[in-house]
Tab-separated table of C-alpha atoms and ligand atoms in Angstrom:
chain	number	residue	atom	x	y	z
A	1	UNK	CA	32.867	-10.649	7.848
A	2	UNK	CA	34.988	-10.539	4.718
A	3	UNK	CA	33.233	-11.509	1.512
A	4	UNK	CA	35.125	-13.141	-1.319
A	5	UNK	CA	35.989	-10.639	-4.056
A	6	UNK	CA	33.662	-12.195	-6.584
A	7	UNK	CA	30.628	-12.382	-4.293
A	8	UNK	CA	27.683	-10.812	-6.163
A	9	UNK	CA	25.850	-7.848	-4.628
A	10	UNK	CA	22.508	-9.407	-5.497
A	11	UNK	CA	20.977	-12.620	-6.718
A	12	UNK	CA	20.740	-12.653	-10.489
A	13	UNK	CA	17.710	-14.869	-10.759
A	14	UNK	CA	15.885	-11.564	-11.206
A	15	UNK	CA	17.441	-8.480	-12.780
A	16	UNK	CA	16.477	-4.855	-12.280
A	17	UNK	CA	14.717	-3.029	-15.077
A	18	UNK	CA	17.581	-0.645	-15.895
A	19	UNK	CA	19.741	-3.663	-16.611
A	20	UNK	CA	16.948	-5.449	-18.495
A	21	UNK	CA	16.122	-2.470	-20.741
A	22	UNK	CA	19.424	-0.615	-20.641
A	23	UNK	CA	19.344	0.454	-24.308
A	24	UNK	CA	16.073	2.337	-23.652
A	25	UNK	CA	17.223	3.992	-20.418
A	26	UNK	CA	19.132	7.293	-20.079
A	27	UNK	CA	22.092	5.765	-18.228
A	28	UNK	CA	25.806	5.537	-18.984
A	29	UNK	CA	28.539	3.328	-17.556
A	30	UNK	CA	29.087	6.141	-15.028
A	31	UNK	CA	25.551	5.940	-13.636
A	32	UNK	CA	25.488	4.156	-10.257
A	33	UNK	CA	22.526	1.794	-10.586
A	34	UNK	CA	20.442	1.866	-7.399
A	35	UNK	CA	18.223	-1.183	-7.711
A	36	UNK	CA	16.155	-3.570	-5.614
A	37	UNK	CA	15.477	-5.899	-8.589
A	38	UNK	CA	12.281	-4.069	-9.551
A	39	UNK	CA	10.141	-4.814	-12.600
A	40	UNK	CA	9.667	-8.165	-14.395
A	41	UNK	CA	6.285	-8.477	-12.671
A	42	UNK	CA	3.834	-11.185	-13.767
A	43	UNK	CA	1.250	-10.691	-16.488
A	44	UNK	CA	-1.574	-12.930	-15.308
A	45	UNK	CA	-4.356	-14.085	-17.616
A	46	UNK	CA	-7.657	-13.703	-15.737
A	47	UNK	CA	-10.245	-15.944	-17.425
A	48	UNK	CA	-12.694	-16.209	-14.556
A	49	UNK	CA	-12.767	-12.434	-14.226
A	50	UNK	CA	-13.147	-11.992	-18.000
A	51	UNK	CA	-15.995	-14.541	-17.969
A	52	UNK	CA	-17.826	-12.380	-15.437
A	53	UNK	CA	-17.200	-9.159	-17.375
A	54	UNK	CA	-17.610	-9.863	-21.098
A	55	UNK	CA	-17.478	-12.846	-23.459
A	56	UNK	CA	-15.529	-10.653	-25.902
A	57	UNK	CA	-12.574	-9.973	-23.629
A	58	UNK	CA	-9.285	-11.647	-22.832
A	59	UNK	CA	-8.065	-9.886	-19.706
A	60	UNK	CA	-4.505	-9.803	-18.383
A	61	UNK	CA	-3.469	-8.350	-15.031
A	62	UNK	CA	-0.071	-6.664	-14.798
A	63	UNK	CA	0.548	-7.337	-11.118
A	64	UNK	CA	2.687	-4.375	-10.107
A	65	UNK	CA	2.134	-5.074	-6.415
A	66	UNK	CA	4.981	-7.590	-6.742
A	67	UNK	CA	7.592	-4.859	-7.077
A	68	UNK	CA	10.057	-4.545	-4.129
A	69	UNK	CA	8.048	-1.948	-2.187
A	70	UNK	CA	4.702	-3.249	-3.415
A	71	UNK	CA	3.873	-0.750	-6.159
A	72	UNK	CA	4.800	0.361	-9.687
A	73	UNK	CA	6.593	3.386	-8.239
A	74	UNK	CA	9.786	1.332	-7.926
A	75	UNK	CA	10.147	1.381	-11.726
A	76	UNK	CA	10.454	5.142	-11.743
A	77	UNK	CA	12.351	5.342	-8.484
A	78	UNK	CA	15.264	3.115	-9.547
A	79	UNK	CA	15.879	5.596	-12.390
A	80	UNK	CA	15.227	8.780	-10.403
A	81	UNK	CA	17.441	7.795	-7.462
A	82	UNK	CA	20.218	6.442	-9.687
A	83	UNK	CA	20.324	9.753	-11.584
A	84	UNK	CA	20.094	11.804	-8.378
A	85	UNK	CA	23.126	9.967	-6.993
A	86	UNK	CA	24.972	10.337	-10.311
A	87	UNK	CA	24.347	14.090	-10.159
A	88	UNK	CA	25.699	14.261	-6.609
A	89	UNK	CA	22.402	14.866	-4.837
A	90	UNK	CA	22.412	14.192	-1.101
A	91	UNK	CA	18.659	14.456	-0.539
A	92	UNK	CA	15.396	13.824	-2.390
A	93	UNK	CA	11.851	14.960	-1.683
A	94	UNK	CA	8.338	14.102	-2.834
A	95	UNK	CA	4.684	14.706	-2.128
A	96	UNK	CA	2.727	11.498	-1.999
A	97	UNK	CA	-0.518	9.671	-1.464
A	98	UNK	CA	1.735	6.951	-0.010
A	99	UNK	CA	3.324	4.730	-2.643
A	100	UNK	CA	5.786	7.241	-4.073
A	101	UNK	CA	6.930	8.062	-0.546
A	102	UNK	CA	7.364	4.362	0.349
A	103	UNK	CA	9.424	3.784	-2.780
A	104	UNK	CA	11.468	6.982	-2.430
A	105	UNK	CA	12.227	6.095	1.201
A	106	UNK	CA	13.387	2.568	0.313
A	107	UNK	CA	15.576	3.552	-2.651
A	108	UNK	CA	17.058	6.472	-0.705
A	109	UNK	CA	17.943	4.107	2.121
A	110	UNK	CA	19.628	1.809	-0.364
A	111	UNK	CA	21.530	4.741	-1.890
A	112	UNK	CA	22.476	6.187	1.508
A	113	UNK	CA	20.908	9.597	0.874
A	114	UNK	CA	18.246	11.563	2.761
A	115	UNK	CA	14.573	11.431	1.898
A	116	UNK	CA	11.836	13.889	2.859
A	117	UNK	CA	8.178	13.086	2.190
A	118	UNK	CA	5.083	15.260	2.463
A	119	UNK	CA	1.832	13.375	2.847
A	120	UNK	CA	-1.803	14.374	3.395
A	121	UNK	CA	-2.594	13.647	7.055
A	122	UNK	CA	-5.254	10.983	7.556
A	123	UNK	CA	-5.420	9.895	3.917
A	124	UNK	CA	-2.499	7.497	3.671
A	125	UNK	CA	-3.044	3.728	3.822
A	126	UNK	CA	-1.363	2.106	6.815
A	127	UNK	CA	1.104	-0.082	4.915
A	128	UNK	CA	2.472	2.856	2.956
A	129	UNK	CA	2.954	5.063	6.008
A	130	UNK	CA	4.758	2.270	7.842
A	131	UNK	CA	7.143	1.808	4.920
A	132	UNK	CA	8.244	5.444	4.751
A	133	UNK	CA	8.771	5.465	8.500
A	134	UNK	CA	10.787	2.252	8.792
A	135	UNK	CA	13.083	3.200	5.885
A	136	UNK	CA	14.044	6.300	7.847
A	137	UNK	CA	12.537	9.059	5.720
A	138	UNK	CA	11.663	12.381	7.305
A	139	UNK	CA	7.870	12.032	7.161
A	140	UNK	CA	5.882	15.245	7.340
A	141	UNK	CA	2.082	15.144	7.350
A	142	UNK	CA	0.320	18.273	6.162
A	143	UNK	CA	-3.183	19.287	7.132
A	144	UNK	CA	-4.105	19.451	3.478
A	145	UNK	CA	-4.368	17.266	0.376
A	146	UNK	CA	-1.882	15.836	-2.126
A	147	UNK	CA	-2.186	18.773	-4.529
A	148	UNK	CA	-1.257	21.236	-1.784
A	149	UNK	CA	1.634	19.004	-0.709
A	150	UNK	CA	2.986	18.862	-4.263
A	151	UNK	CA	2.859	22.648	-4.621
A	152	UNK	CA	4.891	22.981	-1.414
A	153	UNK	CA	7.421	20.343	-2.460
A	154	UNK	CA	7.971	22.082	-5.796
A	155	UNK	CA	8.737	25.335	-3.984
A	156	UNK	CA	11.334	23.620	-1.792
A	157	UNK	CA	13.006	21.658	-4.604
A	158	UNK	CA	13.066	24.719	-6.888
A	159	UNK	CA	14.997	26.702	-4.295
A	160	UNK	CA	17.138	24.266	-2.285
A	161	UNK	CA	19.613	21.479	-3.121
A	162	UNK	CA	16.998	18.746	-2.853
A	163	UNK	CA	15.987	16.604	-5.857
A	164	UNK	CA	12.291	16.308	-6.697
A	165	UNK	CA	11.309	12.645	-7.181
A	166	UNK	CA	7.651	13.058	-8.047
A	167	UNK	CA	6.765	11.999	-11.595
A	168	UNK	CA	7.510	15.544	-12.788
A	169	UNK	CA	11.073	14.270	-12.615
A	170	UNK	CA	11.543	12.965	-16.188
A	171	UNK	CA	13.628	9.988	-15.020
A	172	UNK	CA	10.575	8.636	-13.184
A	173	UNK	CA	8.727	8.429	-16.511
A	174	UNK	CA	11.738	6.803	-18.184
A	175	UNK	CA	11.776	4.016	-15.599
A	176	UNK	CA	8.029	3.548	-15.584
A	177	UNK	CA	7.794	3.142	-19.359
A	178	UNK	CA	9.453	-0.282	-18.868
A	179	UNK	CA	6.056	-1.667	-17.841
A	180	UNK	CA	4.907	-1.286	-21.461
A	181	UNK	CA	8.015	-3.094	-22.722
A	182	UNK	CA	7.357	-6.031	-20.409
A	183	UNK	CA	3.728	-6.339	-21.527
A	184	UNK	CA	4.756	-6.366	-25.199
A	185	UNK	CA	7.576	-8.842	-24.533
A	186	UNK	CA	5.155	-11.153	-22.704
A	187	UNK	CA	2.351	-10.982	-25.292
A	188	UNK	CA	4.566	-10.707	-28.382
A	189	UNK	CA	2.430	-7.718	-29.369
A	190	UNK	CA	0.672	-4.738	-27.807
A	191	UNK	CA	-2.782	-5.394	-26.310
A	192	UNK	CA	-5.852	-3.843	-27.949
A	193	UNK	CA	-6.595	-1.843	-24.798
A	194	UNK	CA	-4.374	-0.728	-21.939
A	195	UNK	CA	-6.469	0.038	-18.831
A	196	UNK	CA	-4.862	2.038	-16.019
A	197	UNK	CA	-5.797	4.120	-12.952
A	198	UNK	CA	-5.138	7.846	-13.310
A	199	UNK	CA	-4.081	9.961	-10.327
A	200	UNK	CA	-1.277	12.445	-10.877
A	201	UNK	CA	-1.213	11.028	-14.450
A	202	UNK	CA	2.487	10.109	-14.606
A	203	UNK	CA	1.909	6.415	-15.210
A	204	UNK	CA	-0.453	6.724	-18.191
A	205	UNK	CA	2.109	9.152	-19.644
A	206	UNK	CA	4.936	6.666	-19.049
A	207	UNK	CA	3.138	3.631	-20.482
A	208	UNK	CA	2.189	5.550	-23.626
A	209	UNK	CA	5.807	6.659	-24.054
A	210	UNK	CA	6.938	3.040	-23.657
A	211	UNK	CA	4.513	1.722	-26.261
A	212	UNK	CA	5.498	4.462	-28.696
A	213	UNK	CA	9.212	3.727	-28.238
A	214	UNK	CA	8.715	0.001	-28.795
A	215	UNK	CA	6.669	0.811	-31.897
A	216	UNK	CA	9.372	3.156	-33.228
A	217	UNK	CA	11.976	0.414	-32.706
A	218	UNK	CA	9.848	-2.067	-34.657
A	219	UNK	CA	9.324	-4.271	-31.592
A	220	UNK	CA	5.543	-4.027	-31.973
A	221	UNK	CA	3.481	-3.462	-35.109
A	222	UNK	CA	0.559	-1.606	-33.540
A	223	UNK	CA	-0.271	0.563	-30.532
A	224	UNK	CA	-2.923	-0.009	-27.866
A	225	UNK	CA	-5.798	2.310	-27.038
A	226	UNK	CA	-5.105	3.860	-23.631
A	227	UNK	CA	-8.147	3.761	-21.335
A	228	UNK	CA	-7.625	5.571	-18.041
A	229	UNK	CA	-9.909	5.667	-15.013
A	230	UNK	CA	-10.211	8.237	-12.263
A	231	UNK	CA	-12.293	7.885	-9.099
A	232	UNK	CA	-15.631	9.703	-9.466
A	233	UNK	CA	-14.943	12.069	-6.538
A	234	UNK	CA	-11.471	12.878	-7.893
A	235	UNK	CA	-11.980	13.109	-11.643
A	236	UNK	CA	-10.570	16.450	-12.835
A	237	UNK	CA	-9.620	15.222	-16.308
A	238	UNK	CA	-13.096	13.752	-16.877
A	239	UNK	CA	-14.790	16.962	-15.708
A	240	UNK	CA	-12.275	19.230	-17.445
A	241	UNK	CA	-11.388	21.312	-14.389
A	242	UNK	CA	-9.418	20.879	-11.146
A	243	UNK	CA	-11.299	19.478	-8.133
A	244	UNK	CA	-10.518	21.540	-5.024
A	245	UNK	CA	-11.578	18.885	-2.496
A	246	UNK	CA	-11.033	15.472	-4.136
A	247	UNK	CA	-12.583	12.493	-2.324
A	248	UNK	CA	-12.432	8.717	-2.781
A	249	UNK	CA	-11.761	5.609	-0.734
A	250	UNK	CA	-8.992	4.894	-3.276
A	251	UNK	CA	-6.613	7.252	-1.456
A	252	UNK	CA	-3.761	6.575	-3.903
A	253	UNK	CA	-5.644	8.501	-6.605
A	254	UNK	CA	-7.274	11.133	-4.392
A	255	UNK	CA	-5.874	13.933	-6.564
A	256	UNK	CA	-7.687	17.011	-7.857
A	257	UNK	CA	-5.105	18.677	-10.095
A	258	UNK	CA	-2.819	16.146	-11.792
A	259	UNK	CA	0.686	17.362	-12.651
A	260	UNK	CA	0.765	15.413	-15.941
A	261	UNK	CA	-2.764	16.394	-16.994
A	262	UNK	CA	-1.763	17.485	-20.523
A	263	UNK	CA	0.308	14.413	-21.304
A	264	UNK	CA	-2.474	12.135	-20.031
A	265	UNK	CA	-4.839	13.828	-22.473
A	266	UNK	CA	-2.228	13.401	-25.214
A	267	UNK	CA	-1.968	9.656	-24.457
A	268	UNK	CA	-5.753	9.397	-24.577
A	269	UNK	CA	-6.112	11.340	-27.832
A	270	UNK	CA	-3.109	10.014	-29.753
A	271	UNK	CA	-4.120	6.421	-28.969
A	272	UNK	CA	-7.822	6.906	-29.676
A	273	UNK	CA	-8.637	5.915	-26.101
A	274	UNK	CA	-10.600	7.557	-23.305
A	275	UNK	CA	-10.419	8.715	-19.696
A	276	UNK	CA	-13.541	7.897	-17.693
A	277	UNK	CA	-14.448	7.636	-14.020
A	278	UNK	CA	-15.709	4.915	-11.696
A	279	UNK	CA	-17.531	5.254	-8.382
A	280	UNK	CA	-16.109	4.024	-5.075
A	281	UNK	CA	-18.764	1.265	-5.100
A	282	UNK	CA	-17.630	0.096	-8.548
A	283	UNK	CA	-13.983	0.181	-7.427
A	284	UNK	CA	-14.718	-1.917	-4.337
A	285	UNK	CA	-16.727	-4.478	-6.316
A	286	UNK	CA	-13.826	-4.923	-8.736
A	287	UNK	CA	-11.404	-5.099	-5.777
A	288	UNK	CA	-13.391	-7.970	-4.270
A	289	UNK	CA	-13.787	-9.742	-7.639
A	290	UNK	CA	-10.022	-9.712	-8.228
A	291	UNK	CA	-9.312	-11.149	-4.794
A	292	UNK	CA	-12.081	-13.749	-4.722
A	293	UNK	CA	-12.174	-14.865	-8.376
A	294	UNK	CA	-8.495	-14.659	-9.327
A	295	UNK	CA	-6.570	-14.767	-6.045
A	296	UNK	CA	-5.023	-11.411	-6.905
A	297	UNK	CA	-4.946	-8.910	-4.054
A	298	UNK	CA	-4.452	-5.289	-5.048
A	299	UNK	CA	-5.163	-2.007	-3.347
A	300	UNK	CA	-8.447	-0.189	-4.122
A	301	UNK	CA	-6.983	2.344	-6.610
A	302	UNK	CA	-5.539	-0.550	-8.597
A	303	UNK	CA	-8.996	-2.032	-9.061
A	304	UNK	CA	-10.183	1.132	-10.856
A	305	UNK	CA	-9.177	-0.082	-14.350
A	306	UNK	CA	-10.992	-3.383	-13.790
A	307	UNK	CA	-14.052	-1.461	-12.577
A	308	UNK	CA	-13.737	0.758	-15.635
A	309	UNK	CA	-13.480	-2.122	-18.102
A	310	UNK	CA	-16.505	-3.693	-16.429
A	311	UNK	CA	-18.441	-0.441	-16.731
A	312	UNK	CA	-17.554	-0.063	-20.420
A	313	UNK	CA	-18.382	-3.720	-21.124
A	314	UNK	CA	-21.842	-3.422	-19.614
A	315	UNK	CA	-22.470	-0.348	-21.797
A	316	UNK	CA	-21.636	-2.458	-24.889
A	317	UNK	CA	-18.291	-0.757	-25.553
A	318	UNK	CA	-16.381	-3.916	-26.562
A	319	UNK	CA	-18.143	-4.978	-29.770
A	320	UNK	CA	-15.290	-7.135	-31.115
A	321	UNK	CA	-13.093	-9.691	-29.325
A	322	UNK	CA	-10.270	-7.768	-27.677
A	323	UNK	CA	-7.290	-8.174	-25.385
A	324	UNK	CA	-7.162	-5.846	-22.389
A	325	UNK	CA	-4.271	-5.392	-19.985
A	326	UNK	CA	-5.259	-3.905	-16.618
A	327	UNK	CA	-2.355	-2.493	-14.597
A	328	UNK	CA	-2.804	-3.387	-10.928
A	329	UNK	CA	-0.564	-0.662	-9.583
A	330	UNK	CA	-0.227	-1.544	-5.875
A	331	UNK	CA	-0.437	-4.568	-3.558
A	332	UNK	CA	-3.511	-5.197	-1.418
A	333	UNK	CA	-1.388	-5.357	1.743
A	334	UNK	CA	-0.737	-1.630	1.338
A	335	UNK	CA	-4.229	-0.974	2.695
A	336	UNK	CA	-5.044	-3.727	5.203
A	337	UNK	CA	-7.760	-1.614	6.862
A	338	UNK	CA	-9.788	-1.648	3.654
A	339	UNK	CA	-9.442	-5.415	3.214
A	340	UNK	CA	-10.593	-6.051	6.777
A	341	UNK	CA	-13.525	-3.682	6.302
A	342	UNK	CA	-14.648	-5.316	3.046
A	343	UNK	CA	-14.307	-8.990	3.999
A	344	UNK	CA	-16.362	-11.236	6.299
A	345	UNK	CA	-15.106	-11.301	9.869
A	346	UNK	CA	-13.205	-14.268	11.374
A	347	UNK	CA	-15.209	-16.684	13.530
A	348	UNK	CA	-13.976	-17.108	17.127
A	349	UNK	CA	-14.428	-20.491	18.843
A	350	UNK	CA	-13.104	-22.056	22.063
A	351	UNK	CA	-10.027	-24.255	21.550
A	352	UNK	CA	-11.884	-27.559	21.466
A	353	UNK	CA	-12.862	-29.947	18.664
A	354	UNK	CA	-16.591	-29.894	19.393
A	355	UNK	CA	-16.742	-26.153	18.904
A	356	UNK	CA	-14.637	-26.346	15.732
A	357	UNK	CA	-16.749	-29.129	14.189
A	358	UNK	CA	-19.907	-27.213	15.004
A	359	UNK	CA	-18.842	-24.158	12.985
A	360	UNK	CA	-17.464	-26.335	10.171
A	361	UNK	CA	-20.844	-28.052	9.942
A	362	UNK	CA	-19.394	-31.567	9.447
B	1	LIG	N1	-2.291	3.460	-8.355
B	1	LIG	C1	-1.582	3.572	-7.232
B	1	LIG	C2	-1.542	2.420	-6.311
B	1	LIG	C3	-0.898	4.779	-6.950
B	1	LIG	O1	-0.196	4.878	-5.828
B	1	LIG	C4	-0.989	5.841	-7.857
B	1	LIG	C5	-0.318	7.121	-7.593
B	1	LIG	C6	-1.729	5.658	-9.025
B	1	LIG	C7	-2.359	4.450	-9.250
B	1	LIG	C8	-1.864	6.721	-10.053
B	1	LIG	O2	-0.681	6.876	-10.787
B	1	LIG	O3	-0.285	9.257	-10.269
B	1	LIG	O4	0.947	8.107	-12.096
B	1	LIG	O5	-1.489	8.607	-12.329
B	1	LIG	N2	0.256	7.390	-6.502
B	1	LIG	C9	1.054	8.602	-6.270
B	1	LIG	C10	1.760	8.496	-4.931
B	1	LIG	C11	0.314	9.855	-6.475
B	1	LIG	O6	2.075	9.519	-4.327
B	1	LIG	O7	2.036	7.382	-4.491
B	1	LIG	P1	-0.351	8.308	-11.408
């Protein structure tokens, strides 16, 4: 089929974040922009949730699950893959708890380059694994955890012509900082608190960079306090030392030695915020509250900031009225096994009206 010359490559009802925030992105007219129209995700005001957590809070949910591959990773990946292609790279590689690999696989497919992913066997949610596979990445499971996988990937990318696309790649951070711009553009100001899950600690680093850049450009007049949350079984920053065998049901943040540890601490300290931890039980309660009270379905790791805000609120942390943005980093469909486990089971009835009316109770 021959397309007319002027046929657009994509629909422009939604634009990718490099195009939206071009002046803040390290691209030139020579950079090939590899995009799937990522970013511009909704900022949803969650009054029922706030009502259940604290009368002092106005809570917004930055629903990052609505990115093209279902997580915030697409923000960083559009930048990282665009720059890799600009620099002539033919292959990229990452270690992942699942979302980075899904995003790297999709953007590599779109760019027509190879993608290799190293994942911890048995600790990847089903949706994420299926994404990497269907996009044609070379998927290698290691009998080890994320931290071990990342060490191995760094050795390969240091020594062979393969581009690292973990968040140690500075272009990942550049793309991901756009989330902060969108929040400020939507609110007309920065929130009082920015609540975020912390795993490998790239995203808290990126958001803080974004807020600081917007502040320096006079787009906002104040900065938020960054409040990060790790899972209790995987909380190296909270404990102040690496965790050799991290554990949590929130597999996305099952990380014992975050690569961006120092810059996460800098974000915490410069903003006057904190990094705390929440138990798996607290995470799952928040996960169910989001789905049942607000109709917002996120994956367990994404519920950590909501669990954390709830924990702080019940300890009397929020003394004044405050606005909190919680970043919901990944979509609930990423981890269908967890949703099925946590919800009530479907009722089975024979295909007749009597049986149906009996269970409906009418
Ligand atoms: N939430 C989700 C859904 C994630 O997938 C991740 C990280 C985080 C939060 C934490 O972000 O690492 O920047 O502090 N996932 C990485 C991955 C590690 O491989 O997909 P972070």
